[in-house]
mmCIF file of N, CA and C in Angstrom:
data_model
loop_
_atom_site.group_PDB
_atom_site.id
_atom_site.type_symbol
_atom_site.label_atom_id
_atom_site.label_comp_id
_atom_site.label_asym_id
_atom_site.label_seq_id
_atom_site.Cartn_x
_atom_site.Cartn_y
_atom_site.Cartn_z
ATOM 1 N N UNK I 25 26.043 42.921 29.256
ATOM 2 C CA UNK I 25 26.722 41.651 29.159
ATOM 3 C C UNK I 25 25.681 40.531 29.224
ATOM 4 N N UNK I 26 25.652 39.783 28.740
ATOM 5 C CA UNK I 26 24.495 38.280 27.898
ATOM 6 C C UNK I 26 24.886 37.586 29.098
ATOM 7 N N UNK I 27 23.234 36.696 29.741
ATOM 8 C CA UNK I 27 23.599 35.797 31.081
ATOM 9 C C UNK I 27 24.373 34.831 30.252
ATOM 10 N N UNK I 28 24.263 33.679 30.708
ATOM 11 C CA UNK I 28 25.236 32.765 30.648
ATOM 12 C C UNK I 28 23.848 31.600 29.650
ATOM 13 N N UNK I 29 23.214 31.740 30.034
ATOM 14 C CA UNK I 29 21.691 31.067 29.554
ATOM 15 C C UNK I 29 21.398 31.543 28.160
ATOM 16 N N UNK I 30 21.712 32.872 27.888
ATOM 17 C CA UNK I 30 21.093 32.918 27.172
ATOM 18 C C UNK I 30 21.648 32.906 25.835
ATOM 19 N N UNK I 31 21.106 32.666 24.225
ATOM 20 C CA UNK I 31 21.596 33.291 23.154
ATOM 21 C C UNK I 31 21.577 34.401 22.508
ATOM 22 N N UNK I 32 23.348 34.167 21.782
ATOM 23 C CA UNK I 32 23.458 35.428 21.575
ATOM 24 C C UNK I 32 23.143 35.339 19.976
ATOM 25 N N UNK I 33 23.517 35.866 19.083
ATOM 26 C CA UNK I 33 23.354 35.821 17.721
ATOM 27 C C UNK I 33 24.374 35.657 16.986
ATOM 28 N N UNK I 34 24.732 34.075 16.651
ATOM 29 C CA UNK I 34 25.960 33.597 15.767
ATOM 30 C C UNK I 34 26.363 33.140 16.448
ATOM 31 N N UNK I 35 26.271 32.769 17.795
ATOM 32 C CA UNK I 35 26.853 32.102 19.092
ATOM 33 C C UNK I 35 27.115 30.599 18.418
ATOM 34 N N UNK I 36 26.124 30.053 18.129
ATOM 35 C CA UNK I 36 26.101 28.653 17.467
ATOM 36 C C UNK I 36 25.489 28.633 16.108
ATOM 37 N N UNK I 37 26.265 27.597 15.416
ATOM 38 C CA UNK I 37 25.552 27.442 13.970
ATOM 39 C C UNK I 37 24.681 26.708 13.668
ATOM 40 N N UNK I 38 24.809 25.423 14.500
ATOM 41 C CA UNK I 38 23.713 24.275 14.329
ATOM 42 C C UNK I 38 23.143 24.395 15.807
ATOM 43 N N UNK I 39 21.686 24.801 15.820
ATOM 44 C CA UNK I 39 21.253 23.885 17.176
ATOM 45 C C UNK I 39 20.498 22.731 16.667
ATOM 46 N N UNK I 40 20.327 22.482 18.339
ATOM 47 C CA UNK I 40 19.717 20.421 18.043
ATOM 48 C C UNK I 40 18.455 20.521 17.434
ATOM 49 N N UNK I 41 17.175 21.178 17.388
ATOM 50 C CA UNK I 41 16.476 21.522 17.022
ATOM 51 C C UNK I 41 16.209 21.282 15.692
ATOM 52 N N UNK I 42 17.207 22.338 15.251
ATOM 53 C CA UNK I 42 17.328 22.431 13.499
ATOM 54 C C UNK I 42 18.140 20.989 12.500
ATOM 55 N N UNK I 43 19.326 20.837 13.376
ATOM 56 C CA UNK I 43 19.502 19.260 12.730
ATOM 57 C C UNK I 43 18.525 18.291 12.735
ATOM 58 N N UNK I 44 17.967 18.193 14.446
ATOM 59 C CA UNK I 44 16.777 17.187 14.341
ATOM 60 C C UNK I 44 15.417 16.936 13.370
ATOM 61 N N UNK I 45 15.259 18.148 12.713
ATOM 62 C CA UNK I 45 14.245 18.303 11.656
ATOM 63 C C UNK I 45 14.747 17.851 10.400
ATOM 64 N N UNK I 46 16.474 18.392 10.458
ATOM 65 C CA UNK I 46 16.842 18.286 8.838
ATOM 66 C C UNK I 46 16.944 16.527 8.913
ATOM 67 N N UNK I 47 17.276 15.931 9.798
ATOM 68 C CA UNK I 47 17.174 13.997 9.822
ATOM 69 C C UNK I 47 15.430 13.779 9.607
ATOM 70 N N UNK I 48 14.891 14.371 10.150
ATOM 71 C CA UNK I 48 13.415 13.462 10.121
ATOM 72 C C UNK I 48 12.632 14.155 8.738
ATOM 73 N N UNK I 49 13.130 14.933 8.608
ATOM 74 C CA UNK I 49 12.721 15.590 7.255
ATOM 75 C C UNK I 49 13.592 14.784 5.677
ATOM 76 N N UNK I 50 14.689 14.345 6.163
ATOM 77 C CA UNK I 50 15.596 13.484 5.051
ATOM 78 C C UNK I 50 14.802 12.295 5.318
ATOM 79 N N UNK I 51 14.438 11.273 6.188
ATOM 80 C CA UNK I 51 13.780 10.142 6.728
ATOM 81 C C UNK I 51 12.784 10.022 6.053
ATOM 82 N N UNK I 52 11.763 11.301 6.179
ATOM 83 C CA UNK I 52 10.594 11.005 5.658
ATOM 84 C C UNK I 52 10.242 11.219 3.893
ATOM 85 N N UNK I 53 11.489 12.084 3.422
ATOM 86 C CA UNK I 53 11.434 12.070 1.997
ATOM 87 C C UNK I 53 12.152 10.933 1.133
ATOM 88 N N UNK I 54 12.790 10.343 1.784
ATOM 89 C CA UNK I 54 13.252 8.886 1.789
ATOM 90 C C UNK I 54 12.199 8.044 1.622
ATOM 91 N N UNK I 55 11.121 7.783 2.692
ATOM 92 C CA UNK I 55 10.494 7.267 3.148
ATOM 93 C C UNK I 55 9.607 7.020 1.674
ATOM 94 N N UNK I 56 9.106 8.047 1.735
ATOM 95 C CA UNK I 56 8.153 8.724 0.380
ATOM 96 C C UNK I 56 8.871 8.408 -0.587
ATOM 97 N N UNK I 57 9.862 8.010 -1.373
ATOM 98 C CA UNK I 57 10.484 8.253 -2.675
ATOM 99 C C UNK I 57 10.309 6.643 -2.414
ATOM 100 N N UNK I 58 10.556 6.155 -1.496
ATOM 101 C CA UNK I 58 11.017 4.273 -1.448
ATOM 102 C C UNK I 58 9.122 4.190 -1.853
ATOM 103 N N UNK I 59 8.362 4.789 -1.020
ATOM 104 C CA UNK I 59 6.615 4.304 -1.097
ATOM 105 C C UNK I 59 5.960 4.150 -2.484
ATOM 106 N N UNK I 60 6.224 6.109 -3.051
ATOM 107 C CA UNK I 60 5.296 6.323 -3.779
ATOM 108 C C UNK I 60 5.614 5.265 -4.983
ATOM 109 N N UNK I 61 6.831 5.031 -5.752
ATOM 110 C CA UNK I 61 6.511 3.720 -7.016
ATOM 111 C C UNK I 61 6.157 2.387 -6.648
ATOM 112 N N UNK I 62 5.746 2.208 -5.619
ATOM 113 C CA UNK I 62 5.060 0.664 -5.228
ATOM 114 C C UNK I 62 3.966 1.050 -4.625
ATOM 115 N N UNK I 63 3.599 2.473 -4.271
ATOM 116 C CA UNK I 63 1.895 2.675 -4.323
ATOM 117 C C UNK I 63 1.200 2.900 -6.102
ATOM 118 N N UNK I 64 2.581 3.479 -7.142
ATOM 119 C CA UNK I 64 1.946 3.855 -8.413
ATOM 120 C C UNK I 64 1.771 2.268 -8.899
ATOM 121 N N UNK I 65 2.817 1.537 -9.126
ATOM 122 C CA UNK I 65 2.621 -0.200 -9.279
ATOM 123 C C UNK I 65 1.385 -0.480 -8.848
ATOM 124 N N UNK I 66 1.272 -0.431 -7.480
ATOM 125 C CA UNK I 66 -0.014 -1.245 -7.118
ATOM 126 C C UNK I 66 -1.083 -0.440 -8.313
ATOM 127 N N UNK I 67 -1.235 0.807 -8.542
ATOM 128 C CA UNK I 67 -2.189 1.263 -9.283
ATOM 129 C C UNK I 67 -2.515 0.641 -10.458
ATOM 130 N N UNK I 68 -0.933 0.579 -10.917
ATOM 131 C CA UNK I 68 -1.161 0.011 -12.258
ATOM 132 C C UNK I 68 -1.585 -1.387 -12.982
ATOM 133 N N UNK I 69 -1.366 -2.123 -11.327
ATOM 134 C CA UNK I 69 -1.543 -3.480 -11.540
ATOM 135 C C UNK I 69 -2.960 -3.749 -11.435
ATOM 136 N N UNK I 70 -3.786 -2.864 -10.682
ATOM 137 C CA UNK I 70 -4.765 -3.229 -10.019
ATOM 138 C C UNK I 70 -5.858 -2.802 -11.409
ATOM 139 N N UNK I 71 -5.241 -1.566 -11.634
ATOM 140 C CA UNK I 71 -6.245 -1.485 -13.229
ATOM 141 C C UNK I 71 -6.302 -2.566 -14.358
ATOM 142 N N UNK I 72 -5.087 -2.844 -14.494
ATOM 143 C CA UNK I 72 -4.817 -3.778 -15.199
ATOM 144 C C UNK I 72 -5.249 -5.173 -15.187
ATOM 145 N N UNK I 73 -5.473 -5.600 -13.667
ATOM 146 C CA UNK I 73 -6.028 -6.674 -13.170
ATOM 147 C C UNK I 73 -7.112 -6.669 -13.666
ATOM 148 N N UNK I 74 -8.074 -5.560 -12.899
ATOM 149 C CA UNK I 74 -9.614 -5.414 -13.477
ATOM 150 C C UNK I 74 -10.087 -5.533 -15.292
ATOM 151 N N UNK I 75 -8.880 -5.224 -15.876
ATOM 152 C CA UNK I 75 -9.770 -5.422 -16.905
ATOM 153 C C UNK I 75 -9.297 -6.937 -17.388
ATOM 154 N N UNK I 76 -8.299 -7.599 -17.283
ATOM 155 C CA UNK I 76 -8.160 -9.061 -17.396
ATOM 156 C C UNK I 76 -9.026 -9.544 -16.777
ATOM 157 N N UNK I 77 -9.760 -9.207 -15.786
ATOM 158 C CA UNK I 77 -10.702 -9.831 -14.712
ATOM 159 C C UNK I 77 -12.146 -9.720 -15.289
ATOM 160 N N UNK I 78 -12.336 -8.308 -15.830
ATOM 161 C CA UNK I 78 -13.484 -8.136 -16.951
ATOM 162 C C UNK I 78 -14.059 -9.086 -17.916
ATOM 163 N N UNK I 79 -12.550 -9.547 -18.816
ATOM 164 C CA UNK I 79 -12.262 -9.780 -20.122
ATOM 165 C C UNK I 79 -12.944 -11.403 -19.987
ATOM 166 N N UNK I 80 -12.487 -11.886 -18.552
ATOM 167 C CA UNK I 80 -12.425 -13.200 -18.417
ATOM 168 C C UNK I 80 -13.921 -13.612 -18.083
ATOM 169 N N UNK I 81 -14.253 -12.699 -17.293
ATOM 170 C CA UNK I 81 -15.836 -12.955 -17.016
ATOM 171 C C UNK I 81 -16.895 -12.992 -17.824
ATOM 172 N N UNK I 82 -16.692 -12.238 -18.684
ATOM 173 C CA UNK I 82 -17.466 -11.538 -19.874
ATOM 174 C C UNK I 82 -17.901 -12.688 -21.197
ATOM 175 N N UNK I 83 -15.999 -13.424 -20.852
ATOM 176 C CA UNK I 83 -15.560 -14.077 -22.179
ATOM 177 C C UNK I 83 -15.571 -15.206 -21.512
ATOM 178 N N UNK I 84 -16.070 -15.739 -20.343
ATOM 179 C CA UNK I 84 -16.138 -17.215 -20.191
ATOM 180 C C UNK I 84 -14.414 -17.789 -20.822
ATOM 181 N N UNK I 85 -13.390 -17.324 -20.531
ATOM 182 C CA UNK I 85 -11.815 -17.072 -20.240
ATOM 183 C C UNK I 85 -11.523 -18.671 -19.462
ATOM 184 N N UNK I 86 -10.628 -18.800 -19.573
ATOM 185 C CA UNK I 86 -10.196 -20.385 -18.846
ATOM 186 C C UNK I 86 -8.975 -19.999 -18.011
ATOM 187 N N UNK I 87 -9.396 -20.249 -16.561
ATOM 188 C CA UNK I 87 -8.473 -19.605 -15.363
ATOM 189 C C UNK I 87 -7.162 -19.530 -15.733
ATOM 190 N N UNK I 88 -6.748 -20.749 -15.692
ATOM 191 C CA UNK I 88 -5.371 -21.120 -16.102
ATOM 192 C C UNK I 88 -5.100 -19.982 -17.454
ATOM 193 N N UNK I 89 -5.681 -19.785 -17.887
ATOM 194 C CA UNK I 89 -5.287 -18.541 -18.781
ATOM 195 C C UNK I 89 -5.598 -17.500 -18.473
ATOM 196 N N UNK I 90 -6.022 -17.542 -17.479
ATOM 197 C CA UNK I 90 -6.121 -15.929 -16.784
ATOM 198 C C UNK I 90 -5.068 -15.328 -15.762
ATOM 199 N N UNK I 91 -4.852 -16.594 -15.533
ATOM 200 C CA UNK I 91 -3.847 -16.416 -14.401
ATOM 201 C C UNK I 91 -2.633 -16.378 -15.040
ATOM 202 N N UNK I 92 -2.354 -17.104 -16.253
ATOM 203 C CA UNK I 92 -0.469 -16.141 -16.664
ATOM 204 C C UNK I 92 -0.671 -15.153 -17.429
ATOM 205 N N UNK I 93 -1.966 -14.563 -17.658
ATOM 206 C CA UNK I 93 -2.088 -13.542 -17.679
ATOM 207 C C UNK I 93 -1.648 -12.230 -16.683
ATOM 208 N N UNK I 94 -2.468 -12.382 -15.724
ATOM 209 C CA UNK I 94 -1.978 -11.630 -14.387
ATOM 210 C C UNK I 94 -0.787 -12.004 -14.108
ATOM 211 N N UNK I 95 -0.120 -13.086 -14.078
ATOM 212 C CA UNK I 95 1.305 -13.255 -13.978
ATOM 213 C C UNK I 95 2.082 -12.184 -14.954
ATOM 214 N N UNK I 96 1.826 -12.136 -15.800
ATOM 215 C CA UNK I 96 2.757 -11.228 -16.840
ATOM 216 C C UNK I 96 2.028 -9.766 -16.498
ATOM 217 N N UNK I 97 0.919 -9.884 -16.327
ATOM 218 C CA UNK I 97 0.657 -8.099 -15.888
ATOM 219 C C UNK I 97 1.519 -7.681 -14.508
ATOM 220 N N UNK I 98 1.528 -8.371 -13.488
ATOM 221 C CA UNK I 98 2.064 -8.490 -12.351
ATOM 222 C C UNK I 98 3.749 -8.126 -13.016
ATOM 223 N N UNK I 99 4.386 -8.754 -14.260
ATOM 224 C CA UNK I 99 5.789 -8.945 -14.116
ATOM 225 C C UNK I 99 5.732 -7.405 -14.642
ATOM 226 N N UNK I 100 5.272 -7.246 -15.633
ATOM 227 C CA UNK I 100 5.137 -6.139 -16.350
ATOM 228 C C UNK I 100 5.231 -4.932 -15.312
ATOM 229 N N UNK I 101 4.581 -4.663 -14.196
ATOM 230 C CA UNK I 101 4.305 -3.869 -13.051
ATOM 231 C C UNK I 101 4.974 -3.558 -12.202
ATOM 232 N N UNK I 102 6.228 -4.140 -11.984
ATOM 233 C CA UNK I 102 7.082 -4.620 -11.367
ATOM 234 C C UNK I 102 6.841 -4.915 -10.142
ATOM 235 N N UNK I 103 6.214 -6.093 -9.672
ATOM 236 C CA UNK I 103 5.510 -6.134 -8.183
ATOM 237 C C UNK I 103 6.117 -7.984 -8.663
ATOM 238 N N UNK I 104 6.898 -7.836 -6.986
ATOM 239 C CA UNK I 104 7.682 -8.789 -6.715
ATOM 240 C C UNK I 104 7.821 -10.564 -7.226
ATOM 241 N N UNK I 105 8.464 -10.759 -7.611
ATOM 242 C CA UNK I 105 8.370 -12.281 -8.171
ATOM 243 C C UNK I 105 7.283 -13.611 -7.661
ATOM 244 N N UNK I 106 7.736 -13.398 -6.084
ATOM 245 C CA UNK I 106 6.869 -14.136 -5.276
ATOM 246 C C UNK I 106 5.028 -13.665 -5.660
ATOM 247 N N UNK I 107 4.190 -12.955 -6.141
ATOM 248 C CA UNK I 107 3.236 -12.172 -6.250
ATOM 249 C C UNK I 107 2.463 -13.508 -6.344
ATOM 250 N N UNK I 108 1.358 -14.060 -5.296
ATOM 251 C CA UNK I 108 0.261 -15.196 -5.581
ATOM 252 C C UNK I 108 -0.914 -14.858 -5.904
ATOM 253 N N UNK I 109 -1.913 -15.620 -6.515
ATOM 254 C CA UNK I 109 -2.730 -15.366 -7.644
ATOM 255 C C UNK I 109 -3.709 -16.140 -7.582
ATOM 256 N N UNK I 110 -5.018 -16.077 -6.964
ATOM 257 C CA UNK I 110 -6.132 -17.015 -6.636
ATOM 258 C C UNK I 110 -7.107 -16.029 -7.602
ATOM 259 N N UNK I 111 -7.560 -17.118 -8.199
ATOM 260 C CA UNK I 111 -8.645 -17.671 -9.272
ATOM 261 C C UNK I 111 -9.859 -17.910 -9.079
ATOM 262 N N UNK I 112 -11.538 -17.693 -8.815
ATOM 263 C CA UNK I 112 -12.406 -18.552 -8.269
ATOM 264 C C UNK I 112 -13.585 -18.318 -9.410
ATOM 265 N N UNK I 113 -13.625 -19.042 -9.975
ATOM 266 C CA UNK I 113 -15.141 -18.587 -10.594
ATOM 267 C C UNK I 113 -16.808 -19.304 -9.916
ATOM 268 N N UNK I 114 -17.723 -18.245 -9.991
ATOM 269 C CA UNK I 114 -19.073 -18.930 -9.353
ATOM 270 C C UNK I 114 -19.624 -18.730 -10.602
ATOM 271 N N UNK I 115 -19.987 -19.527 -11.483
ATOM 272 C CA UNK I 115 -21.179 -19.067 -12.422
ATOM 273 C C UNK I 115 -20.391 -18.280 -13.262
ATOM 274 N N UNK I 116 -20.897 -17.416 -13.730
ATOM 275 C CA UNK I 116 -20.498 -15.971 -14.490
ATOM 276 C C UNK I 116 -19.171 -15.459 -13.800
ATOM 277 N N UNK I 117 -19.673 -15.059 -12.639
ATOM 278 C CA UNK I 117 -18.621 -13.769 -11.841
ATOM 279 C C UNK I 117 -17.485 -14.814 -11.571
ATOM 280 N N UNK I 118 -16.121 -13.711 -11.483
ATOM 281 C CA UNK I 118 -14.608 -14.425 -11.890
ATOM 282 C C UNK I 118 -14.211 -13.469 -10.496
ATOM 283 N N UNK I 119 -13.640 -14.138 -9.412
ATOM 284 C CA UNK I 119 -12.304 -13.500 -8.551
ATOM 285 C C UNK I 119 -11.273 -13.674 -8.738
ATOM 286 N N UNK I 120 -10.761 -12.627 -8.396
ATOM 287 C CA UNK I 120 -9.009 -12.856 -8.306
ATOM 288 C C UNK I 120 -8.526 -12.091 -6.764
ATOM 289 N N UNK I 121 -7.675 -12.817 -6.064
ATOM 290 C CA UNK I 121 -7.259 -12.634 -5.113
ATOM 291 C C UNK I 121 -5.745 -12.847 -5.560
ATOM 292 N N UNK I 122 -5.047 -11.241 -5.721
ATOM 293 C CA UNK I 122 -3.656 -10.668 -5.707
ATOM 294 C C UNK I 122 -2.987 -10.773 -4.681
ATOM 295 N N UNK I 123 -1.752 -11.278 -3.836
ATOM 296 C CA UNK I 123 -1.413 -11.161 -2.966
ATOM 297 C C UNK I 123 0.152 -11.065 -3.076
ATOM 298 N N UNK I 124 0.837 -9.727 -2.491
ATOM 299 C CA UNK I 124 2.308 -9.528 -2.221
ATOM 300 C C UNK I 124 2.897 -8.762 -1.424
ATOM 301 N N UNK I 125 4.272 -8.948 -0.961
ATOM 302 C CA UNK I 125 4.525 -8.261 -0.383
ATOM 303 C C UNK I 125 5.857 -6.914 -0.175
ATOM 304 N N UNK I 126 5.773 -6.118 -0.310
ATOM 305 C CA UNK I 126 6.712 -5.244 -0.565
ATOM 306 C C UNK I 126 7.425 -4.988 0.799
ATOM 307 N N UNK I 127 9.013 -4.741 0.487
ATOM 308 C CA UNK I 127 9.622 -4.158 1.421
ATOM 309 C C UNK I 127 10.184 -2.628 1.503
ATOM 310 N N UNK I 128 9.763 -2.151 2.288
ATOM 311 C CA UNK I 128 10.605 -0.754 2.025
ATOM 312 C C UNK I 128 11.708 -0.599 3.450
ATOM 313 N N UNK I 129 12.394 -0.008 3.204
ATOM 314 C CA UNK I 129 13.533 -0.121 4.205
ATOM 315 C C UNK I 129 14.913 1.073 4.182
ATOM 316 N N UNK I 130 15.017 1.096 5.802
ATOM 317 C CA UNK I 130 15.946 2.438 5.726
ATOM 318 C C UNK I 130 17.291 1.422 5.822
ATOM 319 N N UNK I 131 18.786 1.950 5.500
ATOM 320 C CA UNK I 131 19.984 1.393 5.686
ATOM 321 C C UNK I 131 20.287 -0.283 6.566
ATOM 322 N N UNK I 132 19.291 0.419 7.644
ATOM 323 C CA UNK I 132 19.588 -0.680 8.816
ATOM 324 C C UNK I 132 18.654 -1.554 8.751
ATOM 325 N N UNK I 133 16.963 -0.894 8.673
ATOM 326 C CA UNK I 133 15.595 -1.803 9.155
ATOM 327 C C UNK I 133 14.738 -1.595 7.721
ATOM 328 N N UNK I 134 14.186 -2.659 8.098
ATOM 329 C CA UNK I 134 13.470 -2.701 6.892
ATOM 330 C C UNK I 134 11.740 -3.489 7.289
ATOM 331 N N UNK I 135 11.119 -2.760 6.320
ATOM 332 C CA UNK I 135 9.291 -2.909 6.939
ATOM 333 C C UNK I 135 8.691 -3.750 5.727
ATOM 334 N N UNK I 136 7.735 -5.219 5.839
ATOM 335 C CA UNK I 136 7.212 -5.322 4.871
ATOM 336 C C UNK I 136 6.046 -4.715 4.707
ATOM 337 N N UNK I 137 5.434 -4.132 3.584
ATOM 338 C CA UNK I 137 4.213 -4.145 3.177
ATOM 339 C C UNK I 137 3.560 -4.706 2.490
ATOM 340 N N UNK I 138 2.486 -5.691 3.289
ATOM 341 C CA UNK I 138 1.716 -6.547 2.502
ATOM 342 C C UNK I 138 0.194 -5.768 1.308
ATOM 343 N N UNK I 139 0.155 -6.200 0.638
ATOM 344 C CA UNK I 139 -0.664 -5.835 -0.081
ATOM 345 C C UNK I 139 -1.558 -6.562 -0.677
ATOM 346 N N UNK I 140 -3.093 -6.702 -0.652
ATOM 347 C CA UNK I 140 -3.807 -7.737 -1.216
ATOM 348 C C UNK I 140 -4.891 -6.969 -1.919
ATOM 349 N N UNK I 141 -5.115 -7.318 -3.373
ATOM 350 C CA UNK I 141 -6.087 -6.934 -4.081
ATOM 351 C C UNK I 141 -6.594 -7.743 -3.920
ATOM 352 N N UNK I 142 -8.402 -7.343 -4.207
ATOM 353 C CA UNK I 142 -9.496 -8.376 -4.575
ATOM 354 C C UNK I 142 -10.167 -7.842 -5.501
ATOM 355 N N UNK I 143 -10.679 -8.411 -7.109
ATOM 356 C CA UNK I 143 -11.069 -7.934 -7.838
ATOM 357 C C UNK I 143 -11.968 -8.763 -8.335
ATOM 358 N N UNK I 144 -12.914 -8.067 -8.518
ATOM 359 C CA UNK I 144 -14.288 -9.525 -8.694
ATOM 360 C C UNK I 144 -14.828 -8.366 -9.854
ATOM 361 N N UNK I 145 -15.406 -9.295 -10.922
ATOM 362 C CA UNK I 145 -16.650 -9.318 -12.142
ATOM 363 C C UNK I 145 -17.731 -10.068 -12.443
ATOM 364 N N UNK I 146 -18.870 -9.346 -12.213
ATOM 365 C CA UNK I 146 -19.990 -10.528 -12.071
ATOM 366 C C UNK I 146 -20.579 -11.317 -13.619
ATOM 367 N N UNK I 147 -19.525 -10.446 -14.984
ATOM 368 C CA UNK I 147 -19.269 -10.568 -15.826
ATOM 369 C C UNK I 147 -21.140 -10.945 -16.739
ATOM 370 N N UNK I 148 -21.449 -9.048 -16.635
ATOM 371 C CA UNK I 148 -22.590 -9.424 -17.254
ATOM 372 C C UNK I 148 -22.300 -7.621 -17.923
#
């Protein structure tokens, strides 16, 4: 006869254990599905940046036209409306300072992630 402590086999269907994994295991593939297309965006923007950033250095480019440039690469990318866009040229070499911020978020809470590229060409 089985103590009172102990298990038997089929006694219970769910223990806490096994639900508790199947939530943090749903959480975190959640988590991941909300991340990974605004980590692939950032990729795409950031390549994309660099070579507008290239183009401009290279080509002695006029900011103001560089910058709705990156504006439309940015829209194109889908990285958030708000997305700000600093310009600096020294000489030759052209910066751009990308700055936005993403939210990812479960039902209830929600986290921003800021994100800032810096992409410089010394355009030689």
């Amino acid at each position: 006869m089985p103590t009172p402590n102990s298990t038997e086999r089929g006694k219970r269907r769910f223990d806490f254990k096994g639900v508790l994994f199947f939530f943090v295991l749903v959480i975190v593939v959640y988590l991941l599905a909300q991340a990974t297309p605004i980590y692939l965006h950032r990729r795409e923007m950031e390549d994309a940046a660099r070579a507008v950033v290239q183009r401009a250095a290279r080509q002695q480019l006029d900011l103001d036209d560089v910058k709705a440039q990156l504006l439309e690469t940015a829209r194109q990318s889908s990285l958030p409306a708000d997305t700000r866009i600093t310009l600096n040229r020294e000489g030759r070499k052209v910066t751009a300072l990308i700055a936005y911020d993403n939210s990812i978020g479960l039902p209830g809470k929600s986290w921003n992630w800021p994100v800032q590229l810096r992409i410089e060409d010394l355009g030689y």
